[in-house]
Tab-separated table of C-alpha atoms in Angstrom:
chain	number	residue	atom	x	y	z
A	6	MET	CA	-31.896	34.788	13.916
A	7	ALA	CA	-30.163	34.219	10.586
A	8	GLU	CA	-29.094	37.878	10.431
A	9	GLN	CA	-27.675	37.669	13.952
A	10	GLN	CA	-25.708	34.540	13.054
A	11	LEU	CA	-24.377	36.176	9.902
A	12	GLY	CA	-23.338	39.202	11.932
A	13	VAL	CA	-21.443	37.022	14.374
A	14	LEU	CA	-19.607	35.230	11.566
A	15	LYS	CA	-18.633	38.514	9.915
A	16	ALA	CA	-17.405	39.893	13.229
A	17	LEU	CA	-15.317	36.771	13.839
A	18	ASP	CA	-13.668	37.189	10.458
A	19	VAL	CA	-12.350	40.626	11.417
A	20	ALA	CA	-11.642	39.904	15.105
A	21	LYS	CA	-8.152	40.717	16.373
A	22	THR	CA	-5.650	37.915	16.831
A	23	GLN	CA	-5.473	37.053	20.515
A	24	LEU	CA	-3.628	34.653	22.806
A	25	TYR	CA	-6.252	31.914	22.499
A	26	HIS	CA	-5.553	31.742	18.759
A	27	PHE	CA	-1.969	30.672	19.450
A	28	THR	CA	-3.108	28.322	22.196
A	29	ALA	CA	-5.405	26.658	19.665
A	30	ILE	CA	-2.481	26.318	17.234
A	31	VAL	CA	-0.425	24.474	19.846
A	32	ILE	CA	-3.275	22.198	20.928
A	33	ALA	CA	-4.429	21.353	17.403
A	34	GLY	CA	-0.828	21.128	16.195
A	35	MET	CA	0.049	18.571	18.857
A	36	GLY	CA	-2.784	16.471	17.494
A	37	PHE	CA	-1.222	16.497	14.032
A	38	PHE	CA	2.185	15.818	15.601
A	39	THR	CA	0.821	12.729	17.336
A	40	ASP	CA	-1.085	11.613	14.228
A	41	ALA	CA	2.051	11.694	12.076
A	42	TYR	CA	4.167	9.964	14.722
A	43	ASP	CA	1.678	7.138	15.210
A	44	LEU	CA	1.119	6.587	11.496
A	45	PHE	CA	4.749	6.533	10.385
A	46	CYS	CA	6.664	5.143	13.377
A	47	VAL	CA	5.670	1.571	12.505
A	48	SER	CA	7.595	1.735	9.223
A	49	LEU	CA	10.753	2.228	11.291
A	50	VAL	CA	10.338	-1.061	13.174
A	51	THR	CA	9.171	-3.434	10.432
A	52	LYS	CA	12.691	-4.777	9.825
A	53	LEU	CA	13.048	-5.474	13.536
A	54	LEU	CA	9.676	-7.229	13.595
A	55	GLY	CA	10.860	-9.459	10.777
A	56	ARG	CA	14.076	-10.359	12.579
A	57	LEU	CA	12.259	-11.105	15.813
A	58	TYR	CA	9.249	-13.091	14.611
A	59	TYR	CA	10.279	-14.485	11.217
A	60	PHE	CA	13.811	-15.595	11.984
A	61	ASN	CA	15.054	-18.655	10.111
A	62	PRO	CA	18.464	-19.906	11.302
A	63	ALA	CA	18.983	-21.712	7.995
A	64	SER	CA	18.666	-18.488	6.002
A	65	GLU	CA	21.700	-16.466	5.014
A	66	LYS	CA	19.732	-13.256	5.520
A	67	PRO	CA	17.984	-11.954	8.661
A	68	GLY	CA	14.267	-12.596	8.956
A	69	SER	CA	11.860	-10.213	7.249
A	70	LEU	CA	8.104	-9.731	7.260
A	71	PRO	CA	6.263	-11.590	4.494
A	72	PRO	CA	4.871	-9.125	1.920
A	73	HIS	CA	1.256	-9.579	2.985
A	74	VAL	CA	2.122	-9.109	6.673
A	75	ALA	CA	4.227	-6.026	5.944
A	76	ALA	CA	1.390	-4.559	3.886
A	77	ALA	CA	-1.084	-5.207	6.700
A	78	VAL	CA	1.128	-3.735	9.438
A	79	ASN	CA	1.889	-0.607	7.426
A	80	GLY	CA	-1.515	-0.111	5.807
A	81	VAL	CA	-4.128	-1.111	8.357
A	82	ALA	CA	-3.866	2.191	10.265
A	83	LEU	CA	-4.423	4.120	7.021
A	84	CYS	CA	-7.603	2.124	6.391
A	85	GLY	CA	-8.789	3.036	9.874
A	86	THR	CA	-7.876	6.680	9.216
A	87	LEU	CA	-10.153	6.847	6.184
A	88	MET	CA	-13.092	5.423	8.105
A	89	GLY	CA	-12.382	7.611	11.127
A	90	GLN	CA	-12.389	10.775	9.026
A	91	LEU	CA	-15.818	9.994	7.644
A	92	PHE	CA	-17.331	8.934	10.977
A	93	PHE	CA	-15.900	11.556	13.324
A	94	GLY	CA	-16.332	14.343	10.778
A	95	TRP	CA	-20.048	13.549	10.755
A	96	LEU	CA	-20.162	13.098	14.544
A	97	GLY	CA	-18.378	16.403	15.131
A	98	ASP	CA	-21.144	18.221	13.275
A	99	LYS	CA	-23.759	16.442	15.379
A	100	LEU	CA	-22.280	16.616	18.896
A	101	GLY	CA	-19.869	19.510	18.659
A	102	ARG	CA	-16.140	19.713	18.083
A	103	LYS	CA	-15.095	19.726	21.746
A	104	LYS	CA	-16.857	16.504	22.764
A	105	VAL	CA	-15.605	14.470	19.834
A	106	TYR	CA	-12.122	15.992	20.111
A	107	GLY	CA	-11.680	14.313	23.500
A	108	ILE	CA	-13.021	10.965	22.285
A	109	THR	CA	-10.519	10.756	19.433
A	110	LEU	CA	-7.611	11.575	21.743
A	111	ILE	CA	-8.601	8.875	24.240
A	112	MET	CA	-8.762	6.342	21.394
A	113	MET	CA	-5.284	7.357	20.258
A	114	ILE	CA	-3.812	7.034	23.763
A	115	VAL	CA	-5.389	3.656	24.510
A	116	CYS	CA	-4.621	2.125	21.122
A	117	SER	CA	-1.017	3.381	21.092
A	118	VAL	CA	-0.353	1.650	24.398
A	119	ALA	CA	-2.301	-1.448	23.340
A	120	SER	CA	-0.297	-1.688	20.095
A	121	GLY	CA	2.920	-1.820	22.080
A	122	LEU	CA	1.456	-4.457	24.389
A	123	SER	CA	0.442	-6.766	21.532
A	124	PHE	CA	-0.197	-10.206	22.966
A	125	GLY	CA	1.950	-13.303	22.752
A	126	ASN	CA	5.452	-14.079	21.570
A	127	LYS	CA	4.541	-15.880	18.338
A	128	ALA	CA	4.366	-14.201	14.963
A	129	LYS	CA	0.680	-14.862	14.311
A	130	GLY	CA	-0.546	-13.622	17.683
A	131	VAL	CA	1.640	-10.517	17.772
A	132	MET	CA	0.924	-9.448	14.199
A	133	THR	CA	-2.814	-10.046	14.529
A	134	THR	CA	-3.206	-8.009	17.703
A	135	LEU	CA	-0.839	-5.317	16.427
A	136	CYS	CA	-2.924	-4.891	13.272
A	137	PHE	CA	-6.158	-4.898	15.283
A	138	PHE	CA	-5.083	-2.127	17.635
A	139	ARG	CA	-3.431	-0.120	14.871
A	140	PHE	CA	-6.682	-0.147	12.907
A	141	TRP	CA	-8.489	1.477	15.827
A	142	LEU	CA	-5.532	3.784	16.381
A	143	GLY	CA	-5.948	4.901	12.776
A	144	PHE	CA	-9.687	5.278	13.379
A	145	GLY	CA	-8.966	7.771	16.161
A	146	ILE	CA	-6.324	9.530	14.078
A	147	GLY	CA	-8.845	9.833	11.260
A	148	GLY	CA	-11.145	11.690	13.616
A	149	ASP	CA	-8.384	13.997	14.782
A	150	TYR	CA	-7.507	15.150	11.255
A	151	PRO	CA	-10.787	16.860	10.282
A	152	LEU	CA	-11.495	18.097	13.802
A	153	SER	CA	-8.090	19.753	14.290
A	154	ALA	CA	-8.291	21.441	10.900
A	155	THR	CA	-11.900	22.518	11.434
A	156	ILE	CA	-11.326	23.818	14.946
A	157	MET	CA	-8.329	25.852	13.845
A	158	SER	CA	-10.175	27.309	10.861
A	159	GLU	CA	-13.156	28.207	13.056
A	160	TYR	CA	-10.966	29.875	15.686
A	161	ALA	CA	-8.939	31.912	13.186
A	162	ASN	CA	-9.994	35.203	11.667
A	163	LYS	CA	-10.089	35.798	7.924
A	164	LYS	CA	-6.658	37.444	7.752
A	165	THR	CA	-4.668	34.744	9.572
A	166	ARG	CA	-6.679	31.620	8.780
A	167	GLY	CA	-4.340	30.294	6.091
A	168	ALA	CA	-1.207	30.871	8.149
A	169	PHE	CA	-2.695	29.287	11.268
A	170	ILE	CA	-3.914	26.187	9.435
A	171	ALA	CA	-0.527	25.864	7.719
A	172	ALA	CA	1.187	26.054	11.131
A	173	VAL	CA	-1.027	23.224	12.421
A	174	PHE	CA	-0.386	21.021	9.385
A	175	ALA	CA	3.365	21.695	9.623
A	176	MET	CA	3.412	19.742	12.882
A	177	GLN	CA	3.007	16.572	10.818
A	178	GLY	CA	6.544	16.911	9.531
A	179	ILE	CA	7.863	17.461	13.033
A	180	GLY	CA	6.000	14.345	14.167
A	181	ILE	CA	7.653	12.266	11.443
A	182	LEU	CA	11.084	13.617	12.428
A	183	ALA	CA	10.325	12.858	16.067
A	184	GLY	CA	9.552	9.256	15.143
A	185	GLY	CA	12.992	8.851	13.583
A	186	PHE	CA	14.673	10.525	16.542
A	187	VAL	CA	12.893	8.310	19.091
A	188	ALA	CA	13.698	5.179	17.072
A	189	LEU	CA	17.405	6.130	16.887
A	190	ALA	CA	17.580	7.037	20.564
A	191	VAL	CA	15.875	3.870	21.820
A	192	SER	CA	17.896	1.644	19.464
A	193	SER	CA	21.154	3.304	20.527
A	194	ILE	CA	20.393	2.817	24.219
A	195	PHE	CA	19.575	-0.865	23.767
A	196	ASP	CA	22.631	-1.387	21.569
A	197	LYS	CA	24.879	-0.086	24.348
A	198	GLN	CA	23.094	-2.051	27.063
A	199	PHE	CA	22.832	-5.327	25.114
A	200	PRO	CA	25.709	-5.515	22.595
A	201	SER	CA	25.409	-8.361	20.122
A	202	PRO	CA	27.444	-9.870	17.269
A	203	THR	CA	26.570	-9.324	13.631
A	204	TYR	CA	24.307	-11.746	11.765
A	205	ALA	CA	27.321	-13.115	9.865
A	206	GLU	CA	29.139	-13.875	13.136
A	207	ASP	CA	26.276	-15.497	15.036
A	208	ARG	CA	22.805	-15.790	13.521
A	209	VAL	CA	21.034	-16.636	16.768
A	210	LEU	CA	22.683	-14.114	19.095
A	211	SER	CA	22.660	-11.281	16.544
A	212	THR	CA	19.134	-10.340	17.691
A	213	PRO	CA	18.975	-10.484	21.507
A	214	PRO	CA	15.553	-11.174	23.039
A	215	GLN	CA	15.611	-7.744	24.701
A	216	ALA	CA	15.199	-6.233	21.229
A	217	ASP	CA	11.508	-7.087	21.517
A	218	TYR	CA	11.166	-4.093	23.848
A	219	ILE	CA	12.546	-1.653	21.271
A	220	TRP	CA	9.623	-1.642	18.868
A	221	ARG	CA	7.112	-1.715	21.704
A	222	ILE	CA	8.603	1.393	23.331
A	223	ILE	CA	8.750	3.233	20.010
A	224	VAL	CA	5.101	2.463	19.252
A	225	MET	CA	3.864	3.292	22.758
A	226	PHE	CA	5.748	6.585	22.865
A	227	GLY	CA	3.019	8.050	20.661
A	228	ALA	CA	0.660	7.988	23.639
A	229	LEU	CA	2.821	10.504	25.547
A	230	PRO	CA	2.158	13.705	23.535
A	231	ALA	CA	-1.501	12.734	23.236
A	232	ALA	CA	-1.813	12.308	27.008
A	233	LEU	CA	-0.069	15.626	27.657
A	234	THR	CA	-2.498	17.382	25.331
A	235	TYR	CA	-5.701	15.872	26.741
A	236	TYR	CA	-6.100	18.319	29.653
A	237	TRP	CA	-5.777	21.348	27.403
A	238	ARG	CA	-8.217	19.949	24.883
A	239	MET	CA	-10.796	19.553	27.597
A	240	LYS	CA	-10.196	23.135	28.695
A	241	MET	CA	-10.878	24.477	25.197
A	242	PRO	CA	-14.349	25.997	24.821
A	243	GLU	CA	-16.560	25.147	21.896
A	244	THR	CA	-15.665	27.190	18.825
A	245	ALA	CA	-17.560	30.451	18.413
A	246	ARG	CA	-18.680	29.662	14.880
A	247	TYR	CA	-20.173	26.317	15.876
A	248	THR	CA	-21.897	27.932	18.859
A	249	ALA	CA	-23.348	30.654	16.640
A	250	LEU	CA	-24.604	28.237	14.009
A	251	VAL	CA	-25.808	25.512	16.399
A	252	PRO	CA	-27.445	27.371	19.310
A	253	ARG	CA	-28.796	24.166	20.814
A	254	THR	CA	-25.287	23.051	21.806
A	255	SER	CA	-24.914	22.482	25.535
A	256	ASN	CA	-21.375	23.898	25.550
A	257	LYS	CA	-20.859	27.422	26.792
A	258	PRO	CA	-20.076	29.813	23.950
A	259	HIS	CA	-16.543	30.968	23.399
A	260	LYS	CA	-15.788	34.330	25.031
A	261	THR	CA	-15.355	35.897	21.584
A	262	CYS	CA	-18.854	34.819	20.585
A	263	GLN	CA	-20.247	36.072	23.898
A	264	GLY	CA	-18.701	39.467	23.376
A	265	LEU	CA	-19.880	39.743	19.785
A	266	THR	CA	-23.465	38.716	20.500
A	267	SER	CA	-23.659	41.148	23.415
A	268	GLY	CA	-22.465	44.000	21.227
A	269	ALA	CA	-19.032	44.259	22.848
């Protein structure tokens, strides 16, 4: 049995690059794209959150988040990411990559939407629920990181493994750029629809109440690429290497593994 498994792994290392390799790059890469967008988009709206929920009409400067609140809003998702990496990395080895891959994506979709729907209109309620949902968003993102990298490395052959993994990780940069683009686009649309005076001209009217929708839309937009990717993730078969090493898995083997084990 061990010799057969070793033979399969060696054959996978020299297998020809096929279409499913590039499909895996796109699917895993969209996970990294969504991860980067969700993690870094909140830093683009913290100033707006301060103006909306910590406005003081007696102050000469617009409202801003207190240091401890800003640290919580920006850092809580990273704390969840660390825990998610440890938990889902372990769970992926136990249950298989495919099963856990879908769970992490569902968490990311639900928590992205929930973050944008943070309850209440008072600072304490909004910030508390935002931090709560962003922690669990980070937990799902933490699971996506090791699984996407592992799945891509297990799909790739020895010759192209480095290039394929680099292509997947490169989607993080595109996700960060997309966050800035979405923030600029949404802000520009609202600025044209709801023009307002500067803070020096009118402190109260300088931030119209409709601005509360801006940060919510930006945060919730992260659920869109994750939702579009879900169907294709569920269509992905279990990786051949995992199937070869864990024969008790209930998932059907990848076609490459089937062909190798049958002597094709």
